[in-house]
Amino acid sequence: MLANKTALVTGSTSGIGLGIAKALARQGANIVLNGFGDAEGPQAEIAALGAQVAYHGADMSKPGEIAEMMRFAAERFGQVDILVNNAGIQHVARIEDFPVEKWDAIMAINLSSAFHATRLAVPAMRKANWGRIINVASVHGLVGSAEKSAYVAAKHGVIGLTKVTALENADSGVTCNAICPGWVLTPLVQQQVDAKAAALGLSNEEAKKLLLGEKEPSMQFTTPEELGELAIFFCSPAGQNVRGVAWNMDGGWVAQ
């Protein structure tokens, strides 16, 4: 379905981003990966699906490097047709104890990077009259949780940015929507599981059940594969008039 399209997925060397990148690759898209850590393994996984793949290690807190990444993608594959703004970091602390530098970093990577990538992607998408911008927000873009002030604020901002981007491009074939996962067992969430297990003297499995039980009625983690399938829907003809939505996959978290 996505043959001859190019998808750039930020924060895609693991977790949700890699899951979405693989789903897009299975549909024939060229993939540009981005992120820290091991890049060769994820590139090999994408290539094994028969897709063309490239990697750019832009630091998503730096607008200049984001611009360079967008140029790289355009030079490598022509243009970015599908932009998935997924890069994100987390820090947990009460507001009065929250390190200012952590707040600034979370805002830069979780929110501002989506703005910078979007502003650079939109002109070519509008010229082609086709584009898909998918922002990976969070259930925390819809509801709050204590000790996550920066993350919650940034993710609420991502949903606001999604709505404005959708409205500004509603006269074209360019759509913008947000995916709002609940708990996904990414390395970021596994750190929270490990911390809970250590603090309460629980096994890892017990800590997982406690984490899910606090928020997610289904008692199931959402998977990167499921999120990838939702991204495919947004890119499909059926998603042509889905614009500006914040679609939660959260096991009933927000329904409570």
Tab-separated table of N, CA and C in Angstrom, residues 119-232:
chain	number	residue	atom	x	y	z
A	119	ARG	N	7.073	21.406	10.617
A	119	ARG	CA	7.165	22.623	9.789
A	119	ARG	C	8.049	22.386	8.568
A	120	LEU	N	9.012	21.483	8.697
A	120	LEU	CA	9.913	21.195	7.587
A	120	LEU	C	9.320	20.188	6.608
A	121	ALA	N	8.395	19.349	7.074
A	121	ALA	CA	7.803	18.312	6.219
A	121	ALA	C	6.608	18.818	5.416
A	122	VAL	N	5.860	19.752	5.978
A	122	VAL	CA	4.579	20.151	5.381
A	122	VAL	C	4.700	20.702	3.956
A	123	PRO	N	5.655	21.580	3.631
A	123	PRO	CA	5.664	22.147	2.278
A	123	PRO	C	5.701	21.106	1.162
A	124	ALA	N	6.563	20.095	1.276
A	124	ALA	CA	6.639	19.064	0.230
A	124	ALA	C	5.374	18.214	0.210
A	125	MET	N	4.812	17.940	1.391
A	125	MET	CA	3.568	17.168	1.444
A	125	MET	C	2.440	17.925	0.744
A	126	ARG	N	2.328	19.212	1.009
A	126	ARG	CA	1.271	20.010	0.378
A	126	ARG	C	1.472	20.095	-1.136
A	127	LYS	N	2.704	20.208	-1.553
A	127	LYS	CA	2.981	20.251	-2.998
A	127	LYS	C	2.545	18.961	-3.676
A	128	ALA	N	2.763	17.831	-2.988
A	128	ALA	CA	2.363	16.526	-3.526
A	128	ALA	C	0.875	16.250	-3.302
A	129	ASN	N	0.235	17.059	-2.478
A	129	ASN	CA	-1.163	16.876	-2.072
A	129	ASN	C	-1.396	15.519	-1.414
A	130	TRP	N	-0.387	15.038	-0.725
A	130	TRP	CA	-0.523	13.796	0.064
A	130	TRP	C	0.556	13.802	1.148
A	131	GLY	N	0.132	13.514	2.342
A	131	GLY	CA	1.085	13.388	3.445
A	131	GLY	C	0.372	12.899	4.681
A	132	ARG	N	1.120	12.235	5.525
A	132	ARG	CA	0.576	11.754	6.789
A	132	ARG	C	1.537	12.146	7.905
A	133	ILE	N	1.033	12.928	8.853
A	133	ILE	CA	1.810	13.276	10.046
A	133	ILE	C	1.143	12.576	11.216
A	134	ILE	N	1.890	11.723	11.869
A	134	ILE	CA	1.374	10.937	12.987
A	134	ILE	C	2.209	11.278	14.210
A	135	ASN	N	1.565	11.893	15.191
A	135	ASN	CA	2.257	12.267	16.419
A	135	ASN	C	1.975	11.232	17.491
A	136	VAL	N	3.021	10.644	18.026
A	136	VAL	CA	2.841	9.700	19.129
A	136	VAL	C	2.777	10.517	20.411
A	137	ALA	N	1.559	10.737	20.868
A	137	ALA	CA	1.345	11.451	22.124
A	137	ALA	C	1.366	10.410	23.245
A	138	SER	N	0.297	10.333	24.003
A	138	SER	CA	0.223	9.407	25.122
A	138	SER	C	-1.159	9.552	25.732
A	139	VAL	N	-1.570	8.558	26.490
A	139	VAL	CA	-2.744	8.746	27.330
A	139	VAL	C	-2.532	9.963	28.234
A	140	HIS	N	-1.276	10.280	28.519
A	140	HIS	CA	-0.956	11.462	29.327
A	140	HIS	C	-1.113	12.772	28.549
A	141	GLY	N	-1.482	12.685	27.290
A	141	GLY	CA	-1.925	13.865	26.567
A	141	GLY	C	-3.404	14.142	26.789
A	142	LEU	N	-4.093	13.180	27.429
A	142	LEU	CA	-5.529	13.288	27.676
A	142	LEU	C	-5.868	13.401	29.150
A	143	VAL	N	-5.044	12.805	29.994
A	143	VAL	CA	-5.246	12.850	31.447
A	143	VAL	C	-3.900	13.090	32.118
A	144	GLY	N	-3.932	13.417	33.390
A	144	GLY	CA	-2.697	13.671	34.126
A	144	GLY	C	-2.319	12.520	35.040
A	145	SER	N	-1.095	12.538	35.504
A	145	SER	CA	-0.607	11.648	36.552
A	145	SER	C	0.361	12.444	37.413
A	146	ALA	N	0.321	12.197	38.705
A	146	ALA	CA	1.215	12.901	39.619
A	146	ALA	C	2.675	12.618	39.276
A	147	GLU	N	3.510	13.603	39.506
A	147	GLU	CA	4.965	13.521	39.358
A	147	GLU	C	5.437	13.422	37.900
A	148	LYS	N	4.545	13.740	36.962
A	148	LYS	CA	4.931	13.701	35.550
A	148	LYS	C	4.580	15.025	34.870
A	149	SER	N	4.864	16.134	35.554
A	149	SER	CA	4.419	17.440	35.067
A	149	SER	C	4.925	17.746	33.659
A	150	ALA	N	6.198	17.551	33.409
A	150	ALA	CA	6.758	17.902	32.105
A	150	ALA	C	6.215	16.991	31.011
A	151	TYR	N	6.171	15.705	31.281
A	151	TYR	CA	5.694	14.731	30.290
A	151	TYR	C	4.234	14.999	29.947
A	152	VAL	N	3.399	15.190	30.966
A	152	VAL	CA	1.974	15.443	30.754
A	152	VAL	C	1.767	16.760	30.008
A	153	ALA	N	2.483	17.793	30.399
A	153	ALA	CA	2.362	19.082	29.718
A	153	ALA	C	2.787	18.977	28.257
A	154	ALA	N	3.902	18.291	28.013
A	154	ALA	CA	4.400	18.141	26.638
A	154	ALA	C	3.420	17.345	25.781
A	155	LYS	N	2.886	16.252	26.329
A	155	LYS	CA	1.985	15.408	25.550
A	155	LYS	C	0.642	16.091	25.300
A	156	HIS	N	0.141	16.874	26.277
A	156	HIS	CA	-1.032	17.699	25.998
A	156	HIS	C	-0.709	18.681	24.859
A	157	GLY	N	0.499	19.228	24.870
A	157	GLY	CA	0.917	20.128	23.802
A	157	GLY	C	0.967	19.454	22.453
A	158	VAL	N	1.413	18.204	22.419
A	158	VAL	CA	1.461	17.444	21.165
A	158	VAL	C	0.056	17.303	20.571
A	159	ILE	N	-0.930	17.057	21.432
A	159	ILE	CA	-2.300	16.930	20.930
A	159	ILE	C	-2.805	18.273	20.403
A	160	GLY	N	-2.463	19.361	21.079
A	160	GLY	CA	-2.813	20.680	20.558
A	160	GLY	C	-2.164	20.961	19.220
A	161	LEU	N	-0.894	20.619	19.090
A	161	LEU	CA	-0.175	20.792	17.824
A	161	LEU	C	-0.817	19.944	16.732
A	162	THR	N	-1.236	18.738	17.083
A	162	THR	CA	-1.893	17.845	16.131
A	162	THR	C	-3.149	18.502	15.559
A	163	LYS	N	-3.979	19.068	16.431
A	163	LYS	CA	-5.225	19.687	15.987
A	163	LYS	C	-4.963	20.869	15.064
A	164	VAL	N	-3.991	21.709	15.428
A	164	VAL	CA	-3.695	22.882	14.600
A	164	VAL	C	-3.128	22.455	13.247
A	165	THR	N	-2.236	21.479	13.255
A	165	THR	CA	-1.663	20.990	11.992
A	165	THR	C	-2.749	20.428	11.095
A	166	ALA	N	-3.675	19.680	11.678
A	166	ALA	CA	-4.781	19.115	10.898
A	166	ALA	C	-5.648	20.214	10.304
A	167	LEU	N	-5.963	21.221	11.104
A	167	LEU	CA	-6.823	22.303	10.626
A	167	LEU	C	-6.153	23.120	9.518
A	168	GLU	N	-4.871	23.400	9.690
A	168	GLU	CA	-4.171	24.216	8.691
A	168	GLU	C	-4.050	23.498	7.347
A	169	ASN	N	-4.139	22.160	7.366
A	169	ASN	CA	-3.971	21.388	6.138
A	169	ASN	C	-5.241	20.656	5.713
A	170	ALA	N	-6.374	21.063	6.289
A	170	ALA	CA	-7.641	20.405	5.991
A	170	ALA	C	-8.089	20.605	4.544
A	171	ASP	N	-7.521	21.606	3.872
A	171	ASP	CA	-7.854	21.870	2.471
A	171	ASP	C	-6.988	21.065	1.514
A	172	SER	N	-6.249	20.101	2.040
A	172	SER	CA	-5.309	19.342	1.213
A	172	SER	C	-5.391	17.858	1.547
A	173	GLY	N	-4.536	17.084	0.899
A	173	GLY	CA	-4.451	15.650	1.176
A	173	GLY	C	-3.470	15.322	2.286
A	174	VAL	N	-3.140	16.311	3.098
A	174	VAL	CA	-2.203	16.117	4.221
A	174	VAL	C	-3.014	16.004	5.506
A	175	THR	N	-2.874	14.900	6.200
A	175	THR	CA	-3.595	14.719	7.459
A	175	THR	C	-2.618	14.671	8.626
A	176	CYS	N	-3.139	14.967	9.798
A	176	CYS	CA	-2.338	14.881	11.022
A	176	CYS	C	-3.216	14.335	12.136
A	177	ASN	N	-2.742	13.302	12.800
A	177	ASN	CA	-3.454	12.675	13.904
A	177	ASN	C	-2.472	12.248	14.980
A	178	ALA	N	-2.993	11.996	16.166
A	178	ALA	CA	-2.150	11.581	17.294
A	178	ALA	C	-2.567	10.207	17.789
A	179	ILE	N	-1.580	9.402	18.138
A	179	ILE	CA	-1.790	8.111	18.792
A	179	ILE	C	-1.480	8.299	20.271
A	180	CYS	N	-2.386	7.815	21.118
A	180	CYS	CA	-2.243	8.011	22.567
A	180	CYS	C	-2.205	6.651	23.276
A	181	PRO	N	-1.035	6.032	23.360
A	181	PRO	CA	-0.958	4.728	24.013
A	181	PRO	C	-1.094	4.848	25.531
A	182	GLY	N	-1.626	3.784	26.132
A	182	GLY	CA	-1.520	3.617	27.575
A	182	GLY	C	-0.166	2.988	27.873
A	183	TRP	N	-0.145	2.019	28.785
A	183	TRP	CA	1.125	1.362	29.097
A	183	TRP	C	1.576	0.481	27.938
A	184	VAL	N	2.770	0.722	27.454
A	184	VAL	CA	3.434	-0.117	26.454
A	184	VAL	C	4.759	-0.528	27.073
A	185	LEU	N	5.086	-1.802	26.996
A	185	LEU	CA	6.288	-2.281	27.691
A	185	LEU	C	7.546	-1.938	26.888
A	186	THR	N	7.817	-0.645	26.813
A	186	THR	CA	9.023	-0.131	26.175
A	186	THR	C	10.143	-0.081	27.224
A	187	PRO	N	11.385	0.171	26.799
A	187	PRO	CA	12.454	0.342	27.789
A	187	PRO	C	12.134	1.437	28.811
A	188	LEU	N	11.438	2.504	28.382
A	188	LEU	CA	11.067	3.595	29.281
A	188	LEU	C	10.132	3.108	30.388
A	189	VAL	N	9.129	2.317	30.013
A	189	VAL	CA	8.171	1.799	30.997
A	189	VAL	C	8.805	0.690	31.836
A	190	GLN	N	9.682	-0.110	31.233
A	190	GLN	CA	10.350	-1.161	31.996
A	190	GLN	C	11.163	-0.569	33.144
A	191	GLN	N	11.715	0.619	32.927
A	191	GLN	CA	12.441	1.294	34.014
A	191	GLN	C	11.505	1.592	35.183
A	192	GLN	N	10.274	1.998	34.879
A	192	GLN	CA	9.296	2.269	35.942
A	192	GLN	C	8.891	0.983	36.652
A	193	VAL	N	8.765	-0.097	35.890
A	193	VAL	CA	8.452	-1.406	36.482
A	193	VAL	C	9.576	-1.824	37.418
A	194	ASP	N	10.809	-1.690	36.955
A	194	ASP	CA	11.969	-2.076	37.768
A	194	ASP	C	12.031	-1.255	39.055
A	195	ALA	N	11.758	0.052	38.936
A	195	ALA	CA	11.799	0.932	40.111
A	195	ALA	C	10.716	0.537	41.118
A	196	LYS	N	9.539	0.215	40.624
A	196	LYS	CA	8.434	-0.184	41.504
A	196	LYS	C	8.754	-1.505	42.192
A	197	ALA	N	9.333	-2.453	41.438
A	197	ALA	CA	9.704	-3.752	42.008
A	197	ALA	C	10.737	-3.577	43.116
A	198	ALA	N	11.727	-2.725	42.866
A	198	ALA	CA	12.787	-2.511	43.851
A	198	ALA	C	12.250	-1.800	45.091
A	199	ALA	N	11.395	-0.811	44.879
A	199	ALA	CA	10.891	-0.016	46.002
A	199	ALA	C	9.969	-0.820	46.907
A	200	LEU	N	9.206	-1.743	46.303
A	200	LEU	CA	8.195	-2.475	47.071
A	200	LEU	C	8.576	-3.928	47.355
A	201	GLY	N	9.778	-4.328	46.904
A	201	GLY	CA	10.227	-5.692	47.138
A	201	GLY	C	9.398	-6.729	46.394
A	202	LEU	N	9.001	-6.397	45.152
A	202	LEU	CA	8.167	-7.285	44.345
A	202	LEU	C	8.977	-7.934	43.240
A	203	SER	N	8.454	-9.025	42.702
A	203	SER	CA	9.023	-9.589	41.488
A	203	SER	C	8.643	-8.686	40.324
A	204	ASN	N	9.332	-8.856	39.193
A	204	ASN	CA	9.040	-8.034	38.028
A	204	ASN	C	7.609	-8.234	37.547
A	205	GLU	N	7.141	-9.472	37.552
A	205	GLU	CA	5.777	-9.765	37.112
A	205	GLU	C	4.757	-9.137	38.056
A	206	GLU	N	5.008	-9.189	39.345
A	206	GLU	CA	4.104	-8.569	40.320
A	206	GLU	C	4.054	-7.051	40.126
A	207	ALA	N	5.224	-6.469	39.841
A	207	ALA	CA	5.281	-5.026	39.620
A	207	ALA	C	4.519	-4.629	38.357
A	208	LYS	N	4.594	-5.459	37.315
A	208	LYS	CA	3.844	-5.197	36.083
A	208	LYS	C	2.344	-5.203	36.360
A	209	LYS	N	1.887	-6.205	37.098
A	209	LYS	CA	0.456	-6.303	37.412
A	209	LYS	C	-0.005	-5.113	38.249
A	210	LEU	N	0.845	-4.681	39.176
A	210	LEU	CA	0.496	-3.525	39.997
A	210	LEU	C	0.399	-2.265	39.143
A	211	LEU	N	1.361	-2.098	38.231
A	211	LEU	CA	1.371	-0.939	37.337
A	211	LEU	C	0.109	-0.913	36.484
A	212	LEU	N	-0.234	-2.049	35.872
A	212	LEU	CA	-1.429	-2.124	35.036
A	212	LEU	C	-2.693	-1.907	35.856
A	213	GLY	N	-2.731	-2.496	37.040
A	213	GLY	CA	-3.916	-2.422	37.883
A	213	GLY	C	-4.251	-1.015	38.337
A	214	GLU	N	-3.235	-0.175	38.415
A	214	GLU	CA	-3.457	1.211	38.845
A	214	GLU	C	-4.212	2.031	37.799
A	215	LYS	N	-4.055	1.677	36.517
A	215	LYS	CA	-4.554	2.562	35.457
A	215	LYS	C	-5.343	1.845	34.354
A	216	GLU	N	-4.966	0.618	34.001
A	216	GLU	CA	-5.401	0.018	32.740
A	216	GLU	C	-6.337	-1.174	32.996
A	217	PRO	N	-7.664	-0.986	32.861
A	217	PRO	CA	-8.619	-2.035	33.205
A	217	PRO	C	-8.427	-3.350	32.463
A	218	SER	N	-7.901	-3.307	31.250
A	218	SER	CA	-7.712	-4.538	30.481
A	218	SER	C	-6.632	-5.432	31.075
A	219	MET	N	-5.787	-4.837	31.934
A	219	MET	CA	-4.636	-5.560	32.511
A	219	MET	C	-3.714	-6.113	31.430
A	220	GLN	N	-3.668	-5.411	30.310
A	220	GLN	CA	-2.792	-5.809	29.207
A	220	GLN	C	-1.990	-4.602	28.747
A	221	PHE	N	-0.719	-4.832	28.459
A	221	PHE	CA	0.078	-3.801	27.812
A	221	PHE	C	-0.349	-3.686	26.349
A	222	THR	N	-0.472	-2.454	25.847
A	222	THR	CA	-0.584	-2.247	24.408
A	222	THR	C	0.765	-2.579	23.793
A	223	THR	N	0.774	-3.128	22.580
A	223	THR	CA	2.035	-3.534	21.963
A	223	THR	C	2.446	-2.559	20.853
A	224	PRO	N	3.749	-2.454	20.577
A	224	PRO	CA	4.193	-1.643	19.441
A	224	PRO	C	3.571	-2.096	18.127
A	225	GLU	N	3.307	-3.406	18.016
A	225	GLU	CA	2.702	-3.939	16.788
A	225	GLU	C	1.288	-3.386	16.600
A	226	GLU	N	0.525	-3.322	17.693
A	226	GLU	CA	-0.830	-2.757	17.615
A	226	GLU	C	-0.791	-1.285	17.226
A	227	LEU	N	0.131	-0.558	17.795
A	227	LEU	CA	0.265	0.858	17.463
A	227	LEU	C	0.678	1.037	16.005
A	228	GLY	N	1.515	0.123	15.516
A	228	GLY	CA	1.916	0.157	14.110
A	228	GLY	C	0.736	-0.031	13.179
A	229	GLU	N	-0.189	-0.922	13.558
A	229	GLU	CA	-1.372	-1.146	12.725
A	229	GLU	C	-2.277	0.080	12.695
A	230	LEU	N	-2.352	0.814	13.814
A	230	LEU	CA	-3.130	2.052	13.821
A	230	LEU	C	-2.484	3.087	12.894
A	231	ALA	N	-1.162	3.156	12.909
A	231	ALA	CA	-0.463	4.065	11.995
A	231	ALA	C	-0.767	3.709	10.536
A	232	ILE	N	-0.818	2.422	10.234
A	232	ILE	CA	-1.160	1.979	8.872
A	232	ILE	C	-2.558	2.457	8.501
